[in-house]
Amino acid sequence: MKKRYALVTGGAGFIGSHTADALAKKGYKVKILDNLSPPVHTGRWPNYVLQKGFELIRGDVREKKMWEKALRGASCVYHLAAYQDQRLDFSTFFTTNTVSTALLYETIVERRFPVKKVVLASSQFVYGDGVYRCAHSESMFYPELRALIELKRKKWDILCPHGRPARSIPFREDQDVMPTNSYGLSKQALENCAMRLGKTYGIPTTAFRYSIVQGPRQSPRNLYSGALRIFVSQALAKVPITVYEDGMQTRDFVNIRDVVRANLLALTNRKTDFGIFNVGGGSAYRVLDFAKLVKKITASPSPIAIGAFRRTDTRHAVSDISKLKRLGWRPQHASAEAIRDYVRWFTEEGFDKRVDRRGLTALKKGIA
Ligand SMILES: NC(=O)c1ccc[n+]([C@@H]2O[C@H](COP(=O)([O-])OP(=O)(O)OC[C@H]3O[C@@H](n4cnc5c(N)ncnc54)[C@H](O)[C@@H]3O)[C@@H](O)[C@H]2O)c1
């Protein structure tokens, strides 16, 4: 029987490479389109994608000719390549994340490529701070980005418009989205673009809003990879573990194995077609507790230092995953497991020889 091709953009990266492995196990021939962009890569294909029989195409998703080459023969596409982080070249988020998505559909439609499914990586970041409920009046509101002056005064919590305490509600797919940065905005635009074009041209499409994904191959050079990379690097170097704000902010963390299962479910379950789904860990973690867990697992003597902050960070970011759970998916792997896997990989790759200084510098300056 002729083998089916799956195209994975960003397949040299963290989520893409694990997804490529899983697709190969399912019997797909895998093509990877990736430009090996720094700082995640150092100009060469990482070992974990070599000698796997994948077709490796080095190219940029912002170039239509690369899509024309990569899409040939593909029956499904995972568009995971992205520009990430909080950076000042705002337009690059839109060219890499959103314009590339338009180019993907443009090429499929123009060339009449018989693609049966497109799966795209969106992000929990589209929600921004999400929705809050006032503890006194029970009224709901969408908060604005916290003011710099308040953060400098170490006033971290979001208050209702009447200045009263407010509680964050877990993010649901049907609520309004309010991204706080260019990355989130470009992902919101990517979703709109993909859903509209997918429906108009009959190309089944699914977008996943991943929470913070954790596991091996998450590049330590990627600023975006956040808490796990920074905490592990600091814990192994025995320097202070730097936790932003007071550590009481909450996040949900999802294990890469669970993300890969969600990615594959999109291929077989037609109820995912033209749907947007949260893919999260299912429980809220205080960042301080997460730092303590890293400290415990690495048996590190590092103290935990709080107080510095980042300008556009959200206070709480926890996704409601009931929509995807209704399709039979649920997270099966705990955070502690992802931390152990990551520490093992991090050490094997020799990343423990360098300390991540950014958190320590932020601690001195107060702001990252
Ligand atoms: N890791 C997370 O916690 C997380 C959370 C939410 C959403 N996401 C999304 O999931 C996807 C995968 O993230 P990841 O963590 O694997 O990131 P990653 O940085 O490990 O992988 C991204 C890959 O995309 C490639 N790439 C970047 N720009 C490109 C371009 N212009 N052309 C071709 N390739 C390009 C990079 O070289 C890299 O290999 C991204 O779309 C990201 O926005 C990730």
CSV table of C-alpha atoms and ligand atoms in Angstrom, one decimal:
chain,number,residue,atom,x,y,z
A,1,MET,CA,0.0,0.0,0.0
A,2,LYS,CA,1.3,3.5,-0.8
A,3,LYS,CA,2.3,5.3,2.3
A,4,ARG,CA,0.6,8.6,3.3
A,5,TYR,CA,2.8,11.7,3.8
A,6,ALA,CA,2.4,14.0,6.8
A,7,LEU,CA,4.0,17.4,6.7
A,8,VAL,CA,5.2,18.9,10.0
A,9,THR,CA,6.4,22.5,9.9
A,10,GLY,CA,8.7,23.3,12.8
A,11,GLY,CA,9.4,19.6,13.0
A,12,ALA,CA,12.9,20.2,14.2
A,13,GLY,CA,11.5,21.8,17.3
A,14,PHE,CA,10.1,20.5,20.5
A,15,ILE,CA,6.4,19.7,19.8
A,16,GLY,CA,7.0,19.1,16.1
A,17,SER,CA,9.7,16.5,16.5
A,18,HIS,CA,7.6,14.5,19.0
A,19,THR,CA,4.6,14.7,16.7
A,20,ALA,CA,6.8,13.6,13.8
A,21,ASP,CA,7.9,10.5,15.8
A,22,ALA,CA,4.3,9.6,16.6
A,23,LEU,CA,3.2,10.1,13.0
A,24,ALA,CA,6.0,7.8,11.8
A,25,LYS,CA,4.9,5.2,14.3
A,26,LYS,CA,1.4,5.4,12.9
A,27,GLY,CA,2.8,4.5,9.4
A,28,TYR,CA,3.1,8.0,7.9
A,29,LYS,CA,6.0,9.1,5.8
A,30,VAL,CA,7.1,12.3,7.5
A,31,LYS,CA,8.3,15.5,5.8
A,32,ILE,CA,9.7,18.3,8.0
A,33,LEU,CA,9.8,21.9,6.9
A,34,ASP,CA,12.0,23.9,9.3
A,35,ASN,CA,14.4,26.8,8.8
A,36,LEU,CA,16.4,25.8,11.9
A,37,SER,CA,16.1,29.3,13.3
A,38,PRO,CA,18.3,30.5,16.1
A,39,PRO,CA,18.3,30.7,19.1
A,40,VAL,CA,16.6,27.3,19.2
A,41,HIS,CA,19.0,25.7,16.7
A,42,THR,CA,22.6,26.2,15.9
A,43,GLY,CA,22.4,25.8,12.1
A,44,ARG,CA,22.2,22.0,12.0
A,45,TRP,CA,19.4,19.5,12.2
A,46,PRO,CA,19.2,18.2,15.7
A,47,ASN,CA,20.2,14.5,16.3
A,48,TYR,CA,16.7,13.5,17.3
A,49,VAL,CA,15.3,14.1,13.7
A,50,LEU,CA,18.3,12.6,11.9
A,51,GLN,CA,18.4,8.9,10.8
A,52,LYS,CA,14.7,8.5,11.3
A,53,GLY,CA,13.9,8.3,7.6
A,54,PHE,CA,12.2,11.7,7.6
A,55,GLU,CA,12.4,13.9,4.5
A,56,LEU,CA,14.0,17.1,5.8
A,57,ILE,CA,13.4,20.4,4.0
A,58,ARG,CA,15.3,23.4,5.2
A,59,GLY,CA,13.2,26.4,4.4
A,60,ASP,CA,11.1,29.2,5.7
A,61,VAL,CA,7.3,29.1,6.1
A,62,ARG,CA,7.1,32.7,5.0
A,63,GLU,CA,8.1,31.6,1.5
A,64,LYS,CA,5.4,30.3,-0.8
A,65,LYS,CA,7.9,28.3,-2.9
A,66,MET,CA,8.8,26.3,0.2
A,67,TRP,CA,5.1,25.4,0.8
A,68,GLU,CA,4.8,24.4,-2.9
A,69,LYS,CA,7.7,22.0,-2.4
A,70,ALA,CA,6.7,20.7,1.1
A,71,LEU,CA,3.0,20.2,0.4
A,72,ARG,CA,3.5,17.9,-2.6
A,73,GLY,CA,2.1,14.5,-1.7
A,74,ALA,CA,1.0,15.5,1.8
A,75,SER,CA,-2.4,14.2,3.1
A,76,CYS,CA,-2.2,16.1,6.4
A,77,VAL,CA,-0.3,19.1,7.7
A,78,TYR,CA,0.8,20.0,11.2
A,79,HIS,CA,1.7,23.7,11.1
A,80,LEU,CA,3.8,24.2,14.2
A,81,ALA,CA,6.6,26.5,13.1
A,82,ALA,CA,6.3,29.8,14.9
A,83,TYR,CA,8.0,33.0,16.0
A,84,GLN,CA,7.7,33.1,19.8
A,85,ASP,CA,8.5,35.0,22.9
A,86,GLN,CA,8.1,38.7,23.9
A,87,ARG,CA,10.1,40.7,21.4
A,88,LEU,CA,9.9,44.1,19.8
A,89,ASP,CA,9.9,43.2,16.1
A,90,PHE,CA,6.1,42.9,16.3
A,91,SER,CA,5.7,42.3,12.6
A,92,THR,CA,7.7,39.1,12.6
A,93,PHE,CA,5.1,37.4,14.7
A,94,PHE,CA,2.5,38.1,12.0
A,95,THR,CA,4.6,37.2,9.0
A,96,THR,CA,5.8,33.9,10.6
A,97,ASN,CA,2.7,32.8,12.4
A,98,THR,CA,-0.2,34.3,10.5
A,99,VAL,CA,0.9,35.1,6.9
A,100,SER,CA,2.5,31.6,6.7
A,101,THR,CA,-1.0,30.2,7.6
A,102,ALA,CA,-2.6,32.1,4.7
A,103,LEU,CA,0.2,30.9,2.4
A,104,LEU,CA,-0.5,27.3,3.5
A,105,TYR,CA,-4.2,27.5,2.4
A,106,GLU,CA,-3.4,29.6,-0.6
A,107,THR,CA,-1.0,26.9,-1.9
A,108,ILE,CA,-3.4,24.1,-1.1
A,109,VAL,CA,-6.2,25.8,-3.0
A,110,GLU,CA,-4.2,27.1,-6.0
A,111,ARG,CA,-2.4,23.8,-6.5
A,112,ARG,CA,-5.4,21.7,-5.6
A,113,PHE,CA,-3.3,19.6,-3.2
A,114,PRO,CA,-5.5,16.8,-1.8
A,115,VAL,CA,-4.8,17.7,1.9
A,116,LYS,CA,-7.4,16.0,4.2
A,117,LYS,CA,-6.5,17.7,7.4
A,118,VAL,CA,-4.7,20.8,8.8
A,119,VAL,CA,-3.8,21.0,12.5
A,120,LEU,CA,-2.4,24.2,13.8
A,121,ALA,CA,-0.6,25.3,17.0
A,122,SER,CA,-2.3,28.2,18.6
A,123,SER,CA,-1.7,29.1,22.2
A,124,GLN,CA,-3.2,29.7,25.6
A,125,PHE,CA,-1.7,33.2,25.1
A,126,VAL,CA,-4.7,34.2,23.0
A,127,TYR,CA,-6.7,34.6,26.2
A,128,GLY,CA,-4.5,37.2,27.8
A,129,ASP,CA,-5.7,37.6,31.4
A,130,GLY,CA,-9.0,36.1,30.5
A,131,VAL,CA,-12.2,36.7,32.5
A,132,TYR,CA,-12.4,37.5,36.2
A,133,ARG,CA,-15.3,37.5,38.7
A,134,CYS,CA,-15.5,40.1,41.4
A,135,ALA,CA,-15.6,38.4,44.8
A,136,HIS,CA,-18.2,40.8,46.2
A,137,SER,CA,-20.7,41.6,43.3
A,138,GLU,CA,-20.1,38.3,41.4
A,139,SER,CA,-20.0,40.4,38.2
A,140,MET,CA,-17.6,39.2,35.5
A,141,PHE,CA,-15.1,41.5,33.7
A,142,TYR,CA,-12.2,41.3,31.3
A,143,PRO,CA,-9.2,43.0,33.0
A,144,GLU,CA,-6.8,45.3,31.2
A,145,LEU,CA,-3.0,44.7,31.3
A,146,ARG,CA,-1.8,45.5,34.8
A,147,ALA,CA,-0.3,49.0,35.1
A,148,LEU,CA,3.5,49.2,35.4
A,149,ILE,CA,3.3,51.5,38.4
A,150,GLU,CA,1.2,48.8,40.3
A,151,LEU,CA,3.7,46.1,39.4
A,152,LYS,CA,6.6,48.3,40.6
A,153,ARG,CA,4.7,48.6,43.9
A,154,LYS,CA,4.4,44.8,44.0
A,155,LYS,CA,0.7,45.0,43.7
A,156,TRP,CA,0.3,41.8,41.7
A,157,ASP,CA,-3.3,40.8,42.0
A,158,ILE,CA,-6.0,41.9,39.6
A,159,LEU,CA,-8.9,43.9,41.2
A,160,CYS,CA,-12.4,44.5,39.9
A,161,PRO,CA,-13.2,47.9,38.5
A,162,HIS,CA,-14.4,48.9,42.0
A,163,GLY,CA,-11.0,48.0,43.5
A,164,ARG,CA,-12.2,44.8,45.1
A,165,PRO,CA,-10.5,41.3,45.0
A,166,ALA,CA,-11.3,39.3,41.9
A,167,ARG,CA,-11.0,35.6,40.9
A,168,SER,CA,-9.7,34.3,37.6
A,169,ILE,CA,-12.0,31.9,35.8
A,170,PRO,CA,-10.3,29.0,33.8
A,171,PHE,CA,-10.2,29.9,30.1
A,172,ARG,CA,-12.9,28.4,27.9
A,173,GLU,CA,-12.8,28.2,24.1
A,174,ASP,CA,-16.1,30.1,23.8
A,175,GLN,CA,-15.1,33.2,25.7
A,176,ASP,CA,-13.7,36.4,24.1
A,177,VAL,CA,-10.0,36.4,23.6
A,178,MET,CA,-7.8,39.3,24.6
A,179,PRO,CA,-4.2,38.7,23.8
A,180,THR,CA,-1.7,40.9,25.6
A,181,ASN,CA,1.2,40.7,23.2
A,182,SER,CA,2.1,40.3,19.5
A,183,TYR,CA,2.6,36.5,19.8
A,184,GLY,CA,-0.9,36.1,21.2
A,185,LEU,CA,-2.4,38.5,18.6
A,186,SER,CA,-0.7,36.6,15.7
A,187,LYS,CA,-2.1,33.3,17.0
A,188,GLN,CA,-5.6,34.7,17.3
A,189,ALA,CA,-5.3,35.9,13.7
A,190,LEU,CA,-3.9,32.5,12.7
A,191,GLU,CA,-7.0,30.8,14.1
A,192,ASN,CA,-9.4,33.2,12.3
A,193,CYS,CA,-7.5,32.8,9.1
A,194,ALA,CA,-7.3,29.0,9.2
A,195,MET,CA,-11.0,28.5,10.3
A,196,ARG,CA,-12.4,30.8,7.7
A,197,LEU,CA,-10.3,29.5,4.8
A,198,GLY,CA,-10.6,25.9,5.9
A,199,LYS,CA,-14.4,26.2,6.0
A,200,THR,CA,-14.7,28.1,2.7
A,201,TYR,CA,-12.5,25.6,0.8
A,202,GLY,CA,-13.6,22.5,2.6
A,203,ILE,CA,-10.2,21.7,4.2
A,204,PRO,CA,-10.9,20.1,7.7
A,205,THR,CA,-8.9,22.2,10.2
A,206,THR,CA,-8.2,22.0,13.9
A,207,ALA,CA,-6.5,24.6,16.1
A,208,PHE,CA,-5.1,23.6,19.5
A,209,ARG,CA,-4.5,26.2,22.2
A,210,TYR,CA,-1.7,24.6,24.1
A,211,SER,CA,-1.0,25.6,27.7
A,212,ILE,CA,2.7,25.5,28.8
A,213,VAL,CA,4.0,22.3,27.3
A,214,GLN,CA,6.8,20.4,29.0
A,215,GLY,CA,9.3,17.6,28.3
A,216,PRO,CA,12.6,16.7,26.6
A,217,ARG,CA,13.8,18.6,23.5
A,218,GLN,CA,12.3,21.9,24.8
A,219,SER,CA,15.2,24.0,23.8
A,220,PRO,CA,17.1,25.6,26.7
A,221,ARG,CA,18.1,28.4,24.2
A,222,ASN,CA,14.4,29.3,23.6
A,223,LEU,CA,13.5,32.2,25.9
A,224,TYR,CA,9.8,31.1,25.5
A,225,SER,CA,10.3,27.7,27.1
A,226,GLY,CA,10.0,29.5,30.4
A,227,ALA,CA,9.7,28.2,33.9
A,228,LEU,CA,10.9,24.6,33.5
A,229,ARG,CA,14.1,25.6,31.6
A,230,ILE,CA,15.0,28.4,33.9
A,231,PHE,CA,14.2,26.6,37.2
A,232,VAL,CA,16.0,23.4,36.1
A,233,SER,CA,19.1,25.4,34.9
A,234,GLN,CA,19.3,27.3,38.1
A,235,ALA,CA,18.6,24.4,40.4
A,236,LEU,CA,21.3,22.3,38.8
A,237,ALA,CA,23.8,25.2,39.0
A,238,LYS,CA,22.9,25.7,42.6
A,239,VAL,CA,22.1,29.4,42.1
A,240,PRO,CA,18.9,31.0,43.3
A,241,ILE,CA,15.7,29.8,41.5
A,242,THR,CA,14.1,33.1,40.4
A,243,VAL,CA,10.3,33.1,40.5
A,244,TYR,CA,8.6,36.2,39.1
A,245,GLU,CA,6.2,38.3,41.2
A,246,ASP,CA,5.2,36.6,44.5
A,247,GLY,CA,5.0,33.1,43.0
A,248,MET,CA,1.3,33.0,43.8
A,249,GLN,CA,0.4,33.4,40.1
A,250,THR,CA,-1.1,30.2,38.6
A,251,ARG,CA,-0.4,28.3,35.4
A,252,ASP,CA,-1.3,24.9,34.0
A,253,PHE,CA,1.4,22.7,32.5
A,254,VAL,CA,0.8,19.9,30.0
A,255,ASN,CA,3.1,17.0,29.3
A,256,ILE,CA,4.4,16.7,25.7
A,257,ARG,CA,3.1,13.1,25.6
A,258,ASP,CA,-0.4,14.3,26.2
A,259,VAL,CA,0.0,17.0,23.6
A,260,VAL,CA,1.1,14.5,21.0
A,261,ARG,CA,-2.0,12.3,21.7
A,262,ALA,CA,-4.2,15.4,21.2
A,263,ASN,CA,-2.4,16.2,17.9
A,264,LEU,CA,-3.0,12.6,16.7
A,265,LEU,CA,-6.6,12.6,17.8
A,266,ALA,CA,-7.2,15.4,15.4
A,267,LEU,CA,-6.4,13.1,12.5
A,268,THR,CA,-9.0,10.4,13.4
A,269,ASN,CA,-11.8,12.2,15.2
A,270,ARG,CA,-14.0,14.2,12.7
A,271,LYS,CA,-15.5,16.0,15.7
A,272,THR,CA,-12.3,18.0,15.8
A,273,ASP,CA,-12.9,19.4,12.3
A,274,PHE,CA,-13.2,23.2,12.3
A,275,GLY,CA,-12.8,23.2,16.1
A,276,ILE,CA,-10.6,25.1,18.5
A,277,PHE,CA,-9.6,23.2,21.6
A,278,ASN,CA,-7.6,23.9,24.7
A,279,VAL,CA,-4.9,21.4,25.4
A,280,GLY,CA,-3.8,21.8,29.1
A,281,GLY,CA,-2.7,19.9,32.1
A,282,GLY,CA,-6.1,20.1,33.8
A,283,SER,CA,-4.9,21.6,37.1
A,284,ALA,CA,-3.7,24.9,38.3
A,285,TYR,CA,-0.2,25.2,39.8
A,286,ARG,CA,1.2,28.1,41.8
A,287,VAL,CA,4.5,29.0,40.1
A,288,LEU,CA,6.2,28.9,43.5
A,289,ASP,CA,4.9,25.4,44.1
A,290,PHE,CA,6.2,24.4,40.7
A,291,ALA,CA,9.7,25.9,41.6
A,292,LYS,CA,9.6,23.9,44.8
A,293,LEU,CA,8.8,20.7,42.9
A,294,VAL,CA,11.8,21.3,40.6
A,295,LYS,CA,14.0,21.9,43.6
A,296,LYS,CA,12.8,18.7,45.2
A,297,ILE,CA,13.3,16.6,42.1
A,298,THR,CA,16.8,17.9,41.4
A,299,ALA,CA,17.6,17.7,45.1
A,300,SER,CA,19.0,21.3,44.8
A,301,PRO,CA,20.2,23.5,47.7
A,302,SER,CA,19.2,26.6,45.7
A,303,PRO,CA,17.1,29.2,47.6
A,304,ILE,CA,13.9,30.4,45.8
A,305,ALA,CA,14.0,34.2,45.1
A,306,ILE,CA,10.8,36.1,44.3
A,307,GLY,CA,10.0,39.7,43.4
A,308,ALA,CA,11.1,40.5,39.9
A,309,PHE,CA,8.5,40.8,37.2
A,310,ARG,CA,7.8,40.9,33.5
A,311,ARG,CA,5.8,43.8,32.0
A,312,THR,CA,3.2,41.8,30.0
A,313,ASP,CA,2.9,38.6,32.1
A,314,THR,CA,-0.6,37.4,32.9
A,315,ARG,CA,-1.4,36.9,36.6
A,316,HIS,CA,-3.3,33.6,36.1
A,317,ALA,CA,-3.4,31.4,33.1
A,318,VAL,CA,-5.2,28.1,33.5
A,319,SER,CA,-7.3,26.4,30.7
A,320,ASP,CA,-10.5,24.5,31.0
A,321,ILE,CA,-10.0,21.3,29.1
A,322,SER,CA,-13.5,19.9,29.2
A,323,LYS,CA,-14.2,20.4,25.5
A,324,LEU,CA,-11.4,18.1,24.4
A,325,LYS,CA,-12.1,15.7,27.2
A,326,ARG,CA,-15.6,15.2,25.8
A,327,LEU,CA,-13.9,13.7,22.8
A,328,GLY,CA,-12.1,11.1,24.9
A,329,TRP,CA,-8.8,12.9,25.4
A,330,ARG,CA,-7.4,13.6,28.9
A,331,PRO,CA,-4.0,14.4,30.3
A,332,GLN,CA,-2.4,11.2,31.6
A,333,HIS,CA,1.1,12.3,32.6
A,334,ALA,CA,1.9,14.4,35.7
A,335,SER,CA,4.1,17.4,35.8
A,336,ALA,CA,6.6,15.7,38.0
A,337,GLU,CA,7.1,13.1,35.2
A,338,ALA,CA,7.8,15.9,32.7
A,339,ILE,CA,10.3,17.5,35.1
A,340,ARG,CA,12.2,14.2,35.6
A,341,ASP,CA,12.2,13.5,31.8
A,342,TYR,CA,13.4,17.1,31.1
A,343,VAL,CA,16.2,17.0,33.8
A,344,ARG,CA,17.5,13.7,32.4
A,345,TRP,CA,17.6,15.0,28.8
A,346,PHE,CA,19.0,18.4,29.9
A,347,THR,CA,21.9,16.7,31.7
A,348,GLU,CA,22.5,14.1,28.9
A,349,GLU,CA,22.8,17.0,26.4
A,350,GLY,CA,25.3,18.8,28.6
A,351,PHE,CA,23.0,21.9,29.1
A,352,ASP,CA,23.6,21.7,32.8
A,353,LYS,CA,27.1,23.1,32.3
A,354,ARG,CA,25.7,26.6,31.7
A,355,VAL,CA,23.7,28.8,34.0
A,356,ASP,CA,20.8,30.8,32.7
A,357,ARG,CA,21.6,34.3,33.9
A,358,ARG,CA,18.5,36.1,32.7
A,359,GLY,CA,16.4,35.4,35.8
A,360,LEU,CA,19.3,36.5,38.1
A,361,THR,CA,19.8,39.7,36.2
A,362,ALA,CA,16.0,40.4,36.4
A,363,LEU,CA,16.2,39.8,40.1
A,364,LYS,CA,18.8,42.5,40.5
A,365,LYS,CA,17.0,45.0,38.3
A,366,GLY,CA,13.5,44.1,39.6
A,367,ILE,CA,12.1,43.9,36.0
A,368,ALA,CA,12.9,41.4,33.2
B,1,LIG,N1,6.0,24.9,23.9
B,1,LIG,C1,4.9,25.4,24.4
B,1,LIG,O1,4.8,25.5,25.6
B,1,LIG,C2,3.9,26.0,23.5
B,1,LIG,C3,2.7,26.5,24.1
B,1,LIG,C4,1.7,27.0,23.3
B,1,LIG,C5,1.9,27.0,21.9
B,1,LIG,N2,3.0,26.5,21.4
B,1,LIG,C6,3.1,26.5,19.9
B,1,LIG,O2,3.5,25.2,19.5
B,1,LIG,C7,4.3,25.3,18.3
B,1,LIG,C8,5.6,24.5,18.6
B,1,LIG,O3,6.3,25.1,19.7
B,1,LIG,P1,7.6,24.4,20.2
B,1,LIG,O4,7.6,24.6,21.7
B,1,LIG,O5,7.8,23.1,19.6
B,1,LIG,O6,8.7,25.5,19.7
B,1,LIG,P2,10.2,25.2,19.1
B,1,LIG,O7,10.8,26.5,19.1
B,1,LIG,O8,10.8,24.1,19.8
B,1,LIG,O9,9.9,24.8,17.6
B,1,LIG,C9,9.5,25.7,16.6
B,1,LIG,C10,10.2,25.3,15.3
B,1,LIG,O10,9.8,26.2,14.3
B,1,LIG,C11,10.9,26.5,13.5
B,1,LIG,N3,10.7,27.8,12.8
B,1,LIG,C12,10.6,29.0,13.4
B,1,LIG,N4,10.4,29.9,12.5
B,1,LIG,C13,10.3,29.3,11.3
B,1,LIG,C14,10.2,29.7,9.9
B,1,LIG,N5,10.0,31.0,9.6
B,1,LIG,N6,10.2,28.8,9.0
B,1,LIG,C15,10.3,27.5,9.2
B,1,LIG,N7,10.5,27.0,10.5
B,1,LIG,C16,10.5,27.9,11.5
B,1,LIG,C17,12.1,26.6,14.5
B,1,LIG,O11,13.3,26.4,13.8
B,1,LIG,C18,11.8,25.4,15.4
B,1,LIG,O12,12.4,24.2,15.0
B,1,LIG,C19,4.5,26.8,18.1
B,1,LIG,O13,3.6,27.2,17.1
B,1,LIG,C20,4.2,27.4,19.4
B,1,LIG,O14,3.8,28.7,19.2
B,1,LIG,C21,4.0,26.0,22.1
